[in-house]
Amino acid sequence: MAIIEVSNVKKSFGNVDVLKNITFTVDKSEVVAVIGPSGSGKSTMLRSLIHLEHVNDGSICVQGDYLVKDGIYANSQDIKQITSKMGMVFQHFNLFPHLTVKENLELAPRYVKKGSKEEISKKSRELLEKVGLSTKADVYPARLSGGQKQRVAIARALMMNPDIILFDEPTSALDPELTGEVLQVIKQLAEEHMTMIVVTHEMGFAKEVANKIMFVDNGEILESGKPEQIFTNPQFDRTRAFINTVL
């Protein structure tokens, strides 16, 4: 059953068409890896789902509720309710430098009163343990490695109990040796059947973990299918050329 339905979404910056008739669905518990060259619209597509970008036309439906329908957005209260179903992990972590790791995790749930102080504190401890950072609760982000910061960012996204997590190139700001520890956490979430869309340049990870690959080029989803089909028997020369350069 589709948990996200995107239909004919268009987005332009001035005269530049960044997204052209983007249409896809994501089923519950599915892991979708979005691949393609830099500047092809992958991040804009992802950010549109959580209303960090305003689309010009098309529809985005999340769990049966329309964020935008035929270019007309829901009211602000409904937008807030729809986007609260999703968590997002950014390329550059976006942690608050003046807050400890634990405070970074607990800020949003306390602000929206998602449980008592004790419940929120207990959950942050559990999630830090889950991402292998239970000893870093009182440390400030400046004292963490890039891989540790990204794992904190994943834990922070999980604090709000999202049904869907969006990852925007979660390892591209990391040194190669730190990439593995972050991908391991995402892999663990996949095993727990979390619905995820991951924009990534890590082809080995996409091949191993994703149920579906979407190849985006020049603002369009050129090809979509199971990993074995996209990586071994792509339908388009453009897909084949891209895969040959990255594998």
mmCIF file of N, CA and C in Angstrom, residues 7-10 54-60 66-74:
data_model
loop_
_atom_site.group_PDB
_atom_site.id
_atom_site.type_symbol
_atom_site.label_atom_id
_atom_site.label_comp_id
_atom_site.label_asym_id
_atom_site.label_seq_id
_atom_site.Cartn_x
_atom_site.Cartn_y
_atom_site.Cartn_z
ATOM 1 N N SER A 7 2.466 12.927 -7.862
ATOM 2 C CA SER A 7 1.919 12.894 -9.223
ATOM 3 C C SER A 7 2.174 14.213 -9.953
ATOM 4 N N ASN A 8 2.876 14.131 -11.079
ATOM 5 C CA ASN A 8 3.083 15.273 -11.990
ATOM 6 C C ASN A 8 3.615 16.530 -11.299
ATOM 7 N N VAL A 9 4.539 16.347 -10.374
ATOM 8 C CA VAL A 9 5.081 17.495 -9.642
ATOM 9 C C VAL A 9 6.075 18.264 -10.507
ATOM 10 N N LYS A 10 5.887 19.589 -10.521
ATOM 11 C CA LYS A 10 6.773 20.479 -11.283
ATOM 12 C C LYS A 10 7.297 21.560 -10.341
ATOM 13 N N HIS A 54 8.620 24.699 -2.239
ATOM 14 C CA HIS A 54 7.233 24.903 -2.662
ATOM 15 C C HIS A 54 7.129 24.554 -4.141
ATOM 16 N N VAL A 55 6.329 23.542 -4.483
ATOM 17 C CA VAL A 55 6.235 23.135 -5.892
ATOM 18 C C VAL A 55 5.259 24.038 -6.640
ATOM 19 N N ASN A 56 5.417 24.100 -7.957
ATOM 20 C CA ASN A 56 4.557 24.948 -8.786
ATOM 21 C C ASN A 56 3.285 24.250 -9.233
ATOM 22 N N ASP A 57 3.358 22.917 -9.351
ATOM 23 C CA ASP A 57 2.182 22.173 -9.824
ATOM 24 C C ASP A 57 2.333 20.712 -9.430
ATOM 25 N N GLY A 58 1.220 19.969 -9.511
ATOM 26 C CA GLY A 58 1.235 18.544 -9.182
ATOM 27 C C GLY A 58 0.691 18.268 -7.795
ATOM 28 N N SER A 59 0.741 16.989 -7.407
ATOM 29 C CA SER A 59 0.156 16.553 -6.137
ATOM 30 C C SER A 59 1.138 15.709 -5.332
ATOM 31 N N ILE A 60 1.115 15.918 -4.015
ATOM 32 C CA ILE A 60 1.884 15.094 -3.079
ATOM 33 C C ILE A 60 0.934 14.652 -1.978
ATOM 34 N N TYR A 66 -3.446 15.066 1.418
ATOM 35 C CA TYR A 66 -2.744 15.844 0.391
ATOM 36 C C TYR A 66 -2.011 17.031 1.005
ATOM 37 N N LEU A 67 -0.690 17.024 0.841
ATOM 38 C CA LEU A 67 0.114 18.200 1.169
ATOM 39 C C LEU A 67 -0.182 19.283 0.130
ATOM 40 N N VAL A 68 -0.196 18.859 -1.138
ATOM 41 C CA VAL A 68 -0.531 19.752 -2.248
ATOM 42 C C VAL A 68 -1.302 18.925 -3.273
ATOM 43 N N LYS A 69 -2.366 19.507 -3.826
ATOM 44 C CA LYS A 69 -3.179 18.790 -4.821
ATOM 45 C C LYS A 69 -3.357 19.705 -6.030
ATOM 46 N N ASP A 70 -2.874 19.239 -7.174
ATOM 47 C CA ASP A 70 -2.940 20.023 -8.415
ATOM 48 C C ASP A 70 -2.408 21.442 -8.213
ATOM 49 N N GLY A 71 -1.308 21.522 -7.458
ATOM 50 C CA GLY A 71 -0.659 22.814 -7.261
ATOM 51 C C GLY A 71 -1.226 23.662 -6.144
ATOM 52 N N ILE A 72 -2.333 23.223 -5.511
ATOM 53 C CA ILE A 72 -2.950 23.977 -4.408
ATOM 54 C C ILE A 72 -2.575 23.316 -3.077
ATOM 55 N N TYR A 73 -1.920 24.084 -2.206
ATOM 56 C CA TYR A 73 -1.468 23.533 -0.935
ATOM 57 C C TYR A 73 -2.586 23.474 0.105
ATOM 58 N N ALA A 74 -2.464 22.526 1.013
ATOM 59 C CA ALA A 74 -3.358 22.424 2.171
ATOM 60 C C ALA A 74 -3.156 23.646 3.069
#
